[in-house]
């Protein structure tokens, strides 16, 4: 998806011009994938832009950095402020936000520890991730032949830049085969998540999603949907899912910051439910967007307004 440039990017404590936010070609992370990142969204509300679950995203960024023994030279509060400042300074009402912590320039070789740790926050307008119509009509998914990396290969709960070449393989395979998105399994054959989304199914009115132990990311949208579904009176179970479970689901959908809540209308050419958006998916989607846009006081605590 082409990037739409804006004015400023936050780099190591300062807002710099978009075109000056560059790095040296010997940046460690460019060679070894030694970075951790977040994907966050700000939504337009009646009180201006509000960042959705900002503290939870920054907390996860610190957890990812901890796993890779990267000392972030800023506090969580400072990075929350950096995100709000960057959205505000660019005058955006709604946008995608990409905080990145990476091993910078100065050292080469596989030991990342001596390399400096740099931090950036970029924002840009990013529309629907899986295509214009996807939120309503749903997408066609393909189970990937590429497996999700195991807990003892690359910890799936840490959002490291390097592990996304695994997601890229699954994404390209799905697109080349004529599908919209992939679904990844772990080495035991249980469903984990999409290349950049968690996955839910509905069976007999109950929601199921894979547990973290299966190897999915602890998605913040996933967590929001679990809370919303509970509030709406649905039962949600974290359980290992097989491809049979996906093929026979009444409804299925992806969740993610970039993707938001996207119905899956078919998996490996088997129609899911009515081959479109199911009623529970629609209800969860509407409640989710209402929460993110500040229309539902019950979820006000999830919003961080950019204008104090
Ligand atoms: N699984 C994976 C593998 C993943 O990358 C994401 C987010 C999720 C689940 C959903 O997590 P959450 O955003 O906290 O609900 N993927 C990010 C990157 C997407 C990209 O293409 O870049 C995102 O959605 O921001």
PDB file of N, CA and C and ligand atoms in Angstrom, residues 1 37-40 57 60 96-98 126 129 148 156 159 163-164 167 193-198 216-223 255-259, ligand 1:
ATOM      1  N   UNK A   1       0.842  -1.198   0.000  1.00  0.00           N
ATOM      2  CA  UNK A   1       0.000   0.000   0.000  1.00  0.00           C
ATOM      3  C   UNK A   1       0.872   1.241   0.000  1.00  0.00           C
ATOM      4  N   UNK A  37       8.168  -3.316  17.037  1.00  0.00           N
ATOM      5  CA  UNK A  37       7.309  -2.210  16.622  1.00  0.00           C
ATOM      6  C   UNK A  37       5.884  -2.388  17.109  1.00  0.00           C
ATOM      7  N   UNK A  38       5.090  -1.355  16.887  1.00  0.00           N
ATOM      8  CA  UNK A  38       3.664  -1.375  17.183  1.00  0.00           C
ATOM      9  C   UNK A  38       2.897  -0.823  15.996  1.00  0.00           C
ATOM     10  N   UNK A  39       1.656  -1.217  15.911  1.00  0.00           N
ATOM     11  CA  UNK A  39       0.725  -0.604  14.972  1.00  0.00           C
ATOM     12  C   UNK A  39      -0.428  -0.111  15.823  1.00  0.00           C
ATOM     13  N   UNK A  40      -0.726   1.164  15.710  1.00  0.00           N
ATOM     14  CA  UNK A  40      -1.749   1.804  16.550  1.00  0.00           C
ATOM     15  C   UNK A  40      -2.626   2.609  15.604  1.00  0.00           C
ATOM     16  N   UNK A  57      -0.745  -0.483  23.798  1.00  0.00           N
ATOM     17  CA  UNK A  57       0.210  -0.679  22.702  1.00  0.00           C
ATOM     18  C   UNK A  57       1.639  -0.384  23.165  1.00  0.00           C
ATOM     19  N   UNK A  60       2.941  -3.141  25.286  1.00  0.00           N
ATOM     20  CA  UNK A  60       3.352  -4.308  24.491  1.00  0.00           C
ATOM     21  C   UNK A  60       4.697  -4.038  23.799  1.00  0.00           C
ATOM     22  N   UNK A  96      -2.981   5.917  10.973  1.00  0.00           N
ATOM     23  CA  UNK A  96      -2.258   4.759  11.491  1.00  0.00           C
ATOM     24  C   UNK A  96      -0.980   5.300  12.134  1.00  0.00           C
ATOM     25  N   UNK A  97      -0.514   4.635  13.173  1.00  0.00           N
ATOM     26  CA  UNK A  97       0.654   5.110  13.933  1.00  0.00           C
ATOM     27  C   UNK A  97       1.641   3.961  14.059  1.00  0.00           C
ATOM     28  N   UNK A  98       2.893   4.196  13.735  1.00  0.00           N
ATOM     29  CA  UNK A  98       3.894   3.143  13.746  1.00  0.00           C
ATOM     30  C   UNK A  98       5.078   3.513  14.651  1.00  0.00           C
ATOM     31  N   UNK A 126      -4.128   5.778   6.747  1.00  0.00           N
ATOM     32  CA  UNK A 126      -4.165   4.406   6.210  1.00  0.00           C
ATOM     33  C   UNK A 126      -5.621   3.940   6.259  1.00  0.00           C
ATOM     34  N   UNK A 129      -7.501  -1.884   5.281  1.00  0.00           N
ATOM     35  CA  UNK A 129      -6.299  -2.683   5.050  1.00  0.00           C
ATOM     36  C   UNK A 129      -6.522  -3.774   4.015  1.00  0.00           C
ATOM     37  N   UNK A 148       3.472 -20.664  11.184  1.00  0.00           N
ATOM     38  CA  UNK A 148       3.858 -19.589  12.106  1.00  0.00           C
ATOM     39  C   UNK A 148       5.052 -20.061  12.927  1.00  0.00           C
ATOM     40  N   UNK A 156       6.280 -15.600  19.313  1.00  0.00           N
ATOM     41  CA  UNK A 156       5.229 -14.915  18.543  1.00  0.00           C
ATOM     42  C   UNK A 156       4.601 -13.737  19.299  1.00  0.00           C
ATOM     43  N   UNK A 159       6.542  -8.492  19.125  1.00  0.00           N
ATOM     44  CA  UNK A 159       6.276  -7.983  17.774  1.00  0.00           C
ATOM     45  C   UNK A 159       7.585  -7.471  17.175  1.00  0.00           C
ATOM     46  N   UNK A 163      10.473 -11.006  12.313  1.00  0.00           N
ATOM     47  CA  UNK A 163       9.580 -12.153  12.156  1.00  0.00           C
ATOM     48  C   UNK A 163       8.517 -11.910  11.088  1.00  0.00           C
ATOM     49  N   UNK A 164       8.398 -10.690  10.628  1.00  0.00           N
ATOM     50  CA  UNK A 164       7.367 -10.398   9.637  1.00  0.00           C
ATOM     51  C   UNK A 164       7.724 -10.864   8.230  1.00  0.00           C
ATOM     52  N   UNK A 167       5.378 -13.654   7.951  1.00  0.00           N
ATOM     53  CA  UNK A 167       4.035 -13.202   7.564  1.00  0.00           C
ATOM     54  C   UNK A 167       3.986 -12.855   6.073  1.00  0.00           C
ATOM     55  N   UNK A 193      -2.985 -17.336  13.623  1.00  0.00           N
ATOM     56  CA  UNK A 193      -3.605 -16.057  13.240  1.00  0.00           C
ATOM     57  C   UNK A 193      -3.362 -15.802  11.758  1.00  0.00           C
ATOM     58  N   UNK A 194      -3.700 -14.630  11.292  1.00  0.00           N
ATOM     59  CA  UNK A 194      -3.384 -14.232   9.929  1.00  0.00           C
ATOM     60  C   UNK A 194      -1.981 -13.637   9.921  1.00  0.00           C
ATOM     61  N   UNK A 195      -1.473 -13.257   8.747  1.00  0.00           N
ATOM     62  CA  UNK A 195      -0.139 -12.629   8.687  1.00  0.00           C
ATOM     63  C   UNK A 195      -0.057 -11.373   9.557  1.00  0.00           C
ATOM     64  N   UNK A 196      -1.163 -10.650   9.682  1.00  0.00           N
ATOM     65  CA  UNK A 196      -1.168  -9.433  10.499  1.00  0.00           C
ATOM     66  C   UNK A 196      -2.481  -9.224  11.221  1.00  0.00           C
ATOM     67  N   UNK A 197      -3.184 -10.327  11.517  1.00  0.00           N
ATOM     68  CA  UNK A 197      -4.499 -10.218  12.181  1.00  0.00           C
ATOM     69  C   UNK A 197      -4.722 -11.448  13.052  1.00  0.00           C
ATOM     70  N   UNK A 198      -5.477 -11.283  14.125  1.00  0.00           N
ATOM     71  CA  UNK A 198      -5.989 -12.446  14.857  1.00  0.00           C
ATOM     72  C   UNK A 198      -7.240 -12.949  14.155  1.00  0.00           C
ATOM     73  N   UNK A 216      -0.228 -17.155  18.524  1.00  0.00           N
ATOM     74  CA  UNK A 216      -0.702 -15.894  17.937  1.00  0.00           C
ATOM     75  C   UNK A 216      -0.167 -14.720  18.748  1.00  0.00           C
ATOM     76  N   UNK A 217      -0.238 -13.552  18.156  1.00  0.00           N
ATOM     77  CA  UNK A 217       0.086 -12.325  18.883  1.00  0.00           C
ATOM     78  C   UNK A 217      -1.059 -12.032  19.862  1.00  0.00           C
ATOM     79  N   UNK A 218      -0.727 -11.444  21.028  1.00  0.00           N
ATOM     80  CA  UNK A 218      -1.805 -11.066  21.959  1.00  0.00           C
ATOM     81  C   UNK A 218      -2.397  -9.740  21.476  1.00  0.00           C
ATOM     82  N   UNK A 219      -3.188  -9.860  20.445  1.00  0.00           N
ATOM     83  CA  UNK A 219      -3.727  -8.682  19.755  1.00  0.00           C
ATOM     84  C   UNK A 219      -4.593  -7.825  20.666  1.00  0.00           C
ATOM     85  N   UNK A 220      -4.428  -6.530  20.487  1.00  0.00           N
ATOM     86  CA  UNK A 220      -5.200  -5.580  21.304  1.00  0.00           C
ATOM     87  C   UNK A 220      -6.614  -5.450  20.747  1.00  0.00           C
ATOM     88  N   UNK A 221      -6.774  -5.598  19.446  1.00  0.00           N
ATOM     89  CA  UNK A 221      -8.123  -5.626  18.878  1.00  0.00           C
ATOM     90  C   UNK A 221      -8.825  -6.910  19.323  1.00  0.00           C
ATOM     91  N   UNK A 222      -8.090  -8.011  19.338  1.00  0.00           N
ATOM     92  CA  UNK A 222      -8.624  -9.287  19.843  1.00  0.00           C
ATOM     93  C   UNK A 222      -9.149  -9.113  21.262  1.00  0.00           C
ATOM     94  N   UNK A 223      -8.320  -8.473  22.098  1.00  0.00           N
ATOM     95  CA  UNK A 223      -8.718  -8.244  23.485  1.00  0.00           C
ATOM     96  C   UNK A 223      -9.963  -7.346  23.555  1.00  0.00           C
ATOM     97  N   UNK A 255      -9.255  -9.793  13.216  1.00  0.00           N
ATOM     98  CA  UNK A 255      -9.157  -8.541  13.970  1.00  0.00           C
ATOM     99  C   UNK A 255      -7.711  -8.065  13.957  1.00  0.00           C
ATOM    100  N   UNK A 256      -7.516  -6.772  13.889  1.00  0.00           N
ATOM    101  CA  UNK A 256      -6.168  -6.205  13.951  1.00  0.00           C
ATOM    102  C   UNK A 256      -6.256  -4.702  13.899  1.00  0.00           C
ATOM    103  N   UNK A 257      -5.208  -4.041  14.308  1.00  0.00           N
ATOM    104  CA  UNK A 257      -5.225  -2.575  14.295  1.00  0.00           C
ATOM    105  C   UNK A 257      -5.352  -2.071  12.867  1.00  0.00           C
ATOM    106  N   UNK A 258      -4.510  -2.587  11.978  1.00  0.00           N
ATOM    107  CA  UNK A 258      -4.581  -2.142  10.581  1.00  0.00           C
ATOM    108  C   UNK A 258      -5.871  -2.656   9.944  1.00  0.00           C
ATOM    109  N   UNK A 259      -6.169  -3.952  10.142  1.00  0.00           N
ATOM    110  CA  UNK A 259      -7.325  -4.573   9.476  1.00  0.00           C
ATOM    111  C   UNK A 259      -8.664  -4.183  10.114  1.00  0.00           C
TER     112      UNK A 259
HETATM  113  N1  LIG B   1      -1.337 -11.050  14.594  1.00  0.00           N
HETATM  114  C1  LIG B   1      -0.271 -10.525  13.958  1.00  0.00           C
HETATM  115  C2  LIG B   1       0.753 -11.440  13.425  1.00  0.00           C
HETATM  116  C3  LIG B   1      -0.178  -9.126  13.801  1.00  0.00           C
HETATM  117  O1  LIG B   1       0.876  -8.620  13.169  1.00  0.00           O
HETATM  118  C4  LIG B   1      -1.188  -8.293  14.288  1.00  0.00           C
HETATM  119  C5  LIG B   1      -1.094  -6.800  14.111  1.00  0.00           C
HETATM  120  C6  LIG B   1      -2.277  -8.877  14.968  1.00  0.00           C
HETATM  121  C7  LIG B   1      -2.308 -10.261  15.108  1.00  0.00           C
HETATM  122  C8  LIG B   1      -3.362  -8.043  15.581  1.00  0.00           C
HETATM  123  O2  LIG B   1      -2.901  -7.336  16.713  1.00  0.00           O
HETATM  124  P1  LIG B   1      -3.508  -5.942  17.165  1.00  0.00           P
HETATM  125  O3  LIG B   1      -3.142  -4.948  16.119  1.00  0.00           O
HETATM  126  O4  LIG B   1      -2.862  -5.654  18.471  1.00  0.00           O
HETATM  127  O5  LIG B   1      -4.967  -6.117  17.273  1.00  0.00           O
HETATM  128  N2  LIG B   1      -0.504  -6.366  12.881  1.00  0.00           N
HETATM  129  C9  LIG B   1      -0.039  -4.996  12.727  1.00  0.00           C
HETATM  130  C10 LIG B   1       0.818  -4.816  11.502  1.00  0.00           C
HETATM  131  C11 LIG B   1       0.131  -4.877  10.182  1.00  0.00           C
HETATM  132  C12 LIG B   1       1.004  -4.451   9.031  1.00  0.00           C
HETATM  133  O6  LIG B   1       0.659  -4.813   7.904  1.00  0.00           O
HETATM  134  O7  LIG B   1       2.014  -3.752   9.221  1.00  0.00           O
HETATM  135  C13 LIG B   1      -1.202  -4.020  12.772  1.00  0.00           C
HETATM  136  O8  LIG B   1      -2.355  -4.372  12.532  1.00  0.00           O
HETATM  137  O9  LIG B   1      -0.924  -2.850  13.037  1.00  0.00           O
END
